mmCIF file of C-alpha atoms in Angstrom:
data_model
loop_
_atom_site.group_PDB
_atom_site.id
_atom_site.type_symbol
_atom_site.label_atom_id
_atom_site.label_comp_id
_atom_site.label_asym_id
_atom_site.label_seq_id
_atom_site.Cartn_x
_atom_site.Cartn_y
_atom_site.Cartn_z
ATOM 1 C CA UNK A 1 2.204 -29.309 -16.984
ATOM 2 C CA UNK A 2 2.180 -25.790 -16.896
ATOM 3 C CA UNK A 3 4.407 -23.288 -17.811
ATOM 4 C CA UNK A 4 3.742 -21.367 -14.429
ATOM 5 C CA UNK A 5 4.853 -24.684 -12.465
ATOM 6 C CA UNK A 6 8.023 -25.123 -14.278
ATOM 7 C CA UNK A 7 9.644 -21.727 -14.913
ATOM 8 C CA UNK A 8 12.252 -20.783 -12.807
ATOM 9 C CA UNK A 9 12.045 -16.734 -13.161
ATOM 10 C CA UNK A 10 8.200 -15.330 -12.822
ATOM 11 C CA UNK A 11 7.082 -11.646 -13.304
ATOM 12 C CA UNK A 12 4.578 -10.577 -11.343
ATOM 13 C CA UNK A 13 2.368 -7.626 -12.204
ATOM 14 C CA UNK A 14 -0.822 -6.261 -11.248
ATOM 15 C CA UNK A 15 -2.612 -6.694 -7.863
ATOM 16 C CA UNK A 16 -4.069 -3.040 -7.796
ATOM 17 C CA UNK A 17 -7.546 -2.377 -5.627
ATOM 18 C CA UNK A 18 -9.278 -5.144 -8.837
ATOM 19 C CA UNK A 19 -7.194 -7.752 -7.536
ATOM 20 C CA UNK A 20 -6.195 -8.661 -11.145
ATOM 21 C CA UNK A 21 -2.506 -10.203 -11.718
ATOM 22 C CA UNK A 22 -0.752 -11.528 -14.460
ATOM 23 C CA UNK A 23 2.401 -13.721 -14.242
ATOM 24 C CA UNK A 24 5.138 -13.745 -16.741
ATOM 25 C CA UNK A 25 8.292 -15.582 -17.817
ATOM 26 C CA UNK A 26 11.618 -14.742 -18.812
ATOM 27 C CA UNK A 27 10.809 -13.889 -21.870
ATOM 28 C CA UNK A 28 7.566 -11.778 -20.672
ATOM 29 C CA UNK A 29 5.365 -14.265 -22.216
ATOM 30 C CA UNK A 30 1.904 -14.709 -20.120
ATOM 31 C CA UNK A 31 1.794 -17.787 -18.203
ATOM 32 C CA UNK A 32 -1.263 -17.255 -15.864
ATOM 33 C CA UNK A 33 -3.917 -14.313 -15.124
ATOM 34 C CA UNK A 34 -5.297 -14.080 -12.517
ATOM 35 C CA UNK A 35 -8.648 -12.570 -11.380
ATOM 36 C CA UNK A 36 -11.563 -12.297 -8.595
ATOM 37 C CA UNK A 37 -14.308 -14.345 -8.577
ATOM 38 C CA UNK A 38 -15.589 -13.312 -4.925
ATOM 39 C CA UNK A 39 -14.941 -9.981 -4.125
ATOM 40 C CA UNK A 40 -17.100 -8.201 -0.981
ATOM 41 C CA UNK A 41 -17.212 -4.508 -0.812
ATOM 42 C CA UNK A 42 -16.453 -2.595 1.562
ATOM 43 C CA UNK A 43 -18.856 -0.766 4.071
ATOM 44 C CA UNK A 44 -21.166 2.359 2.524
ATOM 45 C CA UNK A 45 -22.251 5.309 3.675
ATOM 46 C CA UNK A 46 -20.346 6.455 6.999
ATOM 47 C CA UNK A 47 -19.772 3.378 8.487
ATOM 48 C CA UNK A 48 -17.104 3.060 5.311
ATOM 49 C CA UNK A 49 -15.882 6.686 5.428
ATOM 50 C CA UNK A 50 -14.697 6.154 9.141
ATOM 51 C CA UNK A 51 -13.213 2.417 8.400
ATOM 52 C CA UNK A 52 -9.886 2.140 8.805
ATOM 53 C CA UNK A 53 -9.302 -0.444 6.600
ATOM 54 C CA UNK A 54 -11.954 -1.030 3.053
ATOM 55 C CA UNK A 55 -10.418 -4.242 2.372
ATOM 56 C CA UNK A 56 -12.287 -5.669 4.846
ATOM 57 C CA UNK A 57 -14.538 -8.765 3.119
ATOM 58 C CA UNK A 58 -13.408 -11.842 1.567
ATOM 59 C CA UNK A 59 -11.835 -11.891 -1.027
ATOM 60 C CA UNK A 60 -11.402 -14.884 -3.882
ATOM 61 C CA UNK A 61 -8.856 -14.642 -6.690
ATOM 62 C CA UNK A 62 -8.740 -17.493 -9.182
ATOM 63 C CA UNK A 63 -5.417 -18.364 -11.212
ATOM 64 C CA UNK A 64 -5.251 -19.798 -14.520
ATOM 65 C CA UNK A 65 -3.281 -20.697 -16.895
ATOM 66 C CA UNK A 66 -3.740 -19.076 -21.016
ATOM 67 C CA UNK A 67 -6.309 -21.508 -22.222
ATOM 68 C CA UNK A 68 -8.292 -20.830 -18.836
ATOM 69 C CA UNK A 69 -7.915 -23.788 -16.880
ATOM 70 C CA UNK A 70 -7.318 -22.812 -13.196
ATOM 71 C CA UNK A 71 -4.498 -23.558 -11.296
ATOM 72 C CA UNK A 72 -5.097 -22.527 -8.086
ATOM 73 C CA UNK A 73 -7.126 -20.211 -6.031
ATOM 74 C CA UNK A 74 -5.769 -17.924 -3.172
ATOM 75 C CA UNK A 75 -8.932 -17.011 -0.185
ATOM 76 C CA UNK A 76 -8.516 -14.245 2.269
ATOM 77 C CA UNK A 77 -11.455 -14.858 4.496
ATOM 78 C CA UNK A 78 -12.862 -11.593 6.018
ATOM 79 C CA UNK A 79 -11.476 -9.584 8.768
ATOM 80 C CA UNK A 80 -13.018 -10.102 11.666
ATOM 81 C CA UNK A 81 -13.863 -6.125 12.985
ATOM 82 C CA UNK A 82 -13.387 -6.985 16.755
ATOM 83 C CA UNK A 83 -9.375 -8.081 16.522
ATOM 84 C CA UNK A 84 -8.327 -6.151 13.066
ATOM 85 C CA UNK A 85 -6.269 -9.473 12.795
ATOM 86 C CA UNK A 86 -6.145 -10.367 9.001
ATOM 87 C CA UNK A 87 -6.660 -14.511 8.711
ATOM 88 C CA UNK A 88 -4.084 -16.699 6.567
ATOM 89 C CA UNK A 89 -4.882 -16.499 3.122
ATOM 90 C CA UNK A 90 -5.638 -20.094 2.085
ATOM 91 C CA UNK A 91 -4.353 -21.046 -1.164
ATOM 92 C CA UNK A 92 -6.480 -23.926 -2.856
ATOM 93 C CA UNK A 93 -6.308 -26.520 -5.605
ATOM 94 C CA UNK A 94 -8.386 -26.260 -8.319
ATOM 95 C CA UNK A 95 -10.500 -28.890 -7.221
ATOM 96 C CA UNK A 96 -11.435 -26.643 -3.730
ATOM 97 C CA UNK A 97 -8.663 -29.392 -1.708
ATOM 98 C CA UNK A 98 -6.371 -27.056 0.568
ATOM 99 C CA UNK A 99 -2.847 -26.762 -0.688
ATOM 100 C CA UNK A 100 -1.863 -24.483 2.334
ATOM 101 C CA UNK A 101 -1.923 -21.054 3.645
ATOM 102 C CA UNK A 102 -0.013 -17.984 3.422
ATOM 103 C CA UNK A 103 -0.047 -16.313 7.608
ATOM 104 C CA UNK A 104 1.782 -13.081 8.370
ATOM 105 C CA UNK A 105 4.503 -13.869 11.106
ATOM 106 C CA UNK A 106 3.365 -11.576 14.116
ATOM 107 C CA UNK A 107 6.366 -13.244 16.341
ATOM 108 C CA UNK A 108 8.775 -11.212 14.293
ATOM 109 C CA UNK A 109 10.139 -7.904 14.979
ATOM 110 C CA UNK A 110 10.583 -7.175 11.133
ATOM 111 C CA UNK A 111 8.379 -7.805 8.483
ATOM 112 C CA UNK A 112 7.882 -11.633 8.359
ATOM 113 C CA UNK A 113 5.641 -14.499 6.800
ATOM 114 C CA UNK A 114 4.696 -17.903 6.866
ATOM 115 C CA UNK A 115 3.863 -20.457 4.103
ATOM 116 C CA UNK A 116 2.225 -23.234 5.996
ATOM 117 C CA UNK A 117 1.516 -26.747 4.159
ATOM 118 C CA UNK A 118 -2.234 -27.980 4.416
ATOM 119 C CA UNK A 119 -1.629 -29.720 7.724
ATOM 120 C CA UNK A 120 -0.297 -26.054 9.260
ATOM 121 C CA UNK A 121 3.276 -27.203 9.264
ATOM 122 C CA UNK A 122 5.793 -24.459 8.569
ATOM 123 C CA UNK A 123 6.851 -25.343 5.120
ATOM 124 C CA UNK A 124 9.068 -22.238 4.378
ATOM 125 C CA UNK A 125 9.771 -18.676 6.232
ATOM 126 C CA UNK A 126 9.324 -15.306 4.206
ATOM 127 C CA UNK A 127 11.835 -13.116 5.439
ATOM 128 C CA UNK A 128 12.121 -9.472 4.217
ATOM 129 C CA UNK A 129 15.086 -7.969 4.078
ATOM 130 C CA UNK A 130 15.672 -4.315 6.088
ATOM 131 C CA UNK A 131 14.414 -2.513 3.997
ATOM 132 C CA UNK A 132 11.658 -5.190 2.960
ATOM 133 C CA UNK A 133 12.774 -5.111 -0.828
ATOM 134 C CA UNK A 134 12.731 -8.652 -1.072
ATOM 135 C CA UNK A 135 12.251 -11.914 0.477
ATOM 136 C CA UNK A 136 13.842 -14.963 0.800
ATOM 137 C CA UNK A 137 11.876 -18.445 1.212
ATOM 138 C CA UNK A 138 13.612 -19.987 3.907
ATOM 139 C CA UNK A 139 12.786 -24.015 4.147
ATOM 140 C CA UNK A 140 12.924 -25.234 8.280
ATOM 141 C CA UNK A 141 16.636 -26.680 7.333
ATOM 142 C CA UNK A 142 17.934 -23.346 6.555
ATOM 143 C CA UNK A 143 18.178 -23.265 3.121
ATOM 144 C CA UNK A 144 16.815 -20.925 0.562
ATOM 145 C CA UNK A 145 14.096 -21.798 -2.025
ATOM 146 C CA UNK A 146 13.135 -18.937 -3.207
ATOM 147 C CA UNK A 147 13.561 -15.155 -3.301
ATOM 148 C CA UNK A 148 10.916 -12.549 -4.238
ATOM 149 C CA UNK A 149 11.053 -8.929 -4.961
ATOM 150 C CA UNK A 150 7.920 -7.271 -5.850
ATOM 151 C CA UNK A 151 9.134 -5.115 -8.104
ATOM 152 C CA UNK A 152 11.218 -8.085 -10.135
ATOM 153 C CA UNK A 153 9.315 -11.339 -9.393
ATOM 154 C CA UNK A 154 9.919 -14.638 -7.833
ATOM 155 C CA UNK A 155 13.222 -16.392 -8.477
ATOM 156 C CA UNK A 156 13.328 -20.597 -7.749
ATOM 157 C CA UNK A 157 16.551 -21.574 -6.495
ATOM 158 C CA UNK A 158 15.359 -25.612 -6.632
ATOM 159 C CA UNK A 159 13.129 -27.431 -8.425
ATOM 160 C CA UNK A 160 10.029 -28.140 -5.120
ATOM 161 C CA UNK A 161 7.379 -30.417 -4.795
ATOM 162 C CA UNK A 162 4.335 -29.445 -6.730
ATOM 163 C CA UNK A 163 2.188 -28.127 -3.988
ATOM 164 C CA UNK A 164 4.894 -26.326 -2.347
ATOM 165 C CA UNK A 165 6.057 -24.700 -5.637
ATOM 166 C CA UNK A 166 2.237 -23.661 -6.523
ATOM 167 C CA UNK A 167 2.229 -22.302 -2.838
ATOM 168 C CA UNK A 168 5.669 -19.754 -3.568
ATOM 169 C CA UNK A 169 3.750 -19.077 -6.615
ATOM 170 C CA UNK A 170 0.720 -18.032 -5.263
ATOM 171 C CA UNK A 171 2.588 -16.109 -2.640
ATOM 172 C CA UNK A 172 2.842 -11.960 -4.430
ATOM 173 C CA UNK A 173 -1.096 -12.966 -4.352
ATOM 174 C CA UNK A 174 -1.568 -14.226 -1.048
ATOM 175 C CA UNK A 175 0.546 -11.270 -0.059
ATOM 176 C CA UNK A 176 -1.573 -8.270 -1.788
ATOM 177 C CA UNK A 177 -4.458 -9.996 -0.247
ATOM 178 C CA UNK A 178 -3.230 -9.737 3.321
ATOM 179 C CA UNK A 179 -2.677 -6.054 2.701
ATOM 180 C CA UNK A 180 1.187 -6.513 3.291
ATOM 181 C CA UNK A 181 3.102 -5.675 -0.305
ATOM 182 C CA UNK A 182 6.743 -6.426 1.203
ATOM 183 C CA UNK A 183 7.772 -2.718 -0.050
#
């Protein structure tokens, strides 16, 4: 199994306008890259000058672990113009099977998200703190999981199944994807 499944304390770094991450333990030792393999541009011409938003295509980032082997890929389908809504990022085996999806919470007043399991249960709530410098992963019975801070990284507070811990993994992806850093 991999290292990026296992480690308790990850480093997240990366995740500028290329989409390109890398994911680090402890130790700062690489455990996973990631990249996009689908990545649609953005409007030319005037129609993109007067956009609001250029992030507006789908976008596909594949994970993988140092020998190249992908883990998991994260899929922000494309913003439909009429609504401005951005669509749950799906986050997908390596095999193309749906793990889950990563929503933003609208219901909330503060900053808020939702990791869903493949069958759209609510497997965990991401809820900033007030000043939205990090996040706690909040299962349905109240208790913490997991807490991320974008500028330190994702710390595991249990061990969690393996598609729920590759979805709190894939989160800081799902989550530059979206548009919504947490800072």
């Amino acid at each position: 199994m991999t290292a990026l499944l296992t480690t308790a304390r990850l480093a997240v770094s990366g995740g500028s306008a290329d989409w390109s991450f890398a994911y680090r333990d402890g130790h700062g030792g690489v455990v996973a890259t990631a990249a996009p393999v689908t990545a649609e541009q953005p409007p030319h011409g005037w129609r993109g000058w007067f956009s609001t938003d250029h992030n507006l295509g789908r976008v596909v980032v594949r994970v993988d672990d140092p020998a190249g082997t992908p883990l998991f890929f994260a899929d922000r389908q494309p913003v439909p113009p009429s609504t401005g809504a951005t669509p749950p990022c799906a986050i997908l085996a390596p095999h193309g099977g749906l793990l889950g999806r990563v929503a933003v919470d609208t219901a909330r007043r503060h900053r808020a998200h939702r990791i869903l399991g493949a069958d759209d249960t609510v497997l965990f709530e991401v809820v900033w703190e007030p000043s939205g410098r990090y996040g706690d992963f909040t299962a349905p019975d109240g208790s913490v999981a997991a807490r991320y801070h974008p500028a330190q990284g994702l710390w595991f507070q249990r061990r969690l199944p393996s598609a729920e811990h590759t979805l709190v993994v894939a989160f800081p992806v799902a989550l530059a994807l979206l548009g919504t850093t947490g800072t």
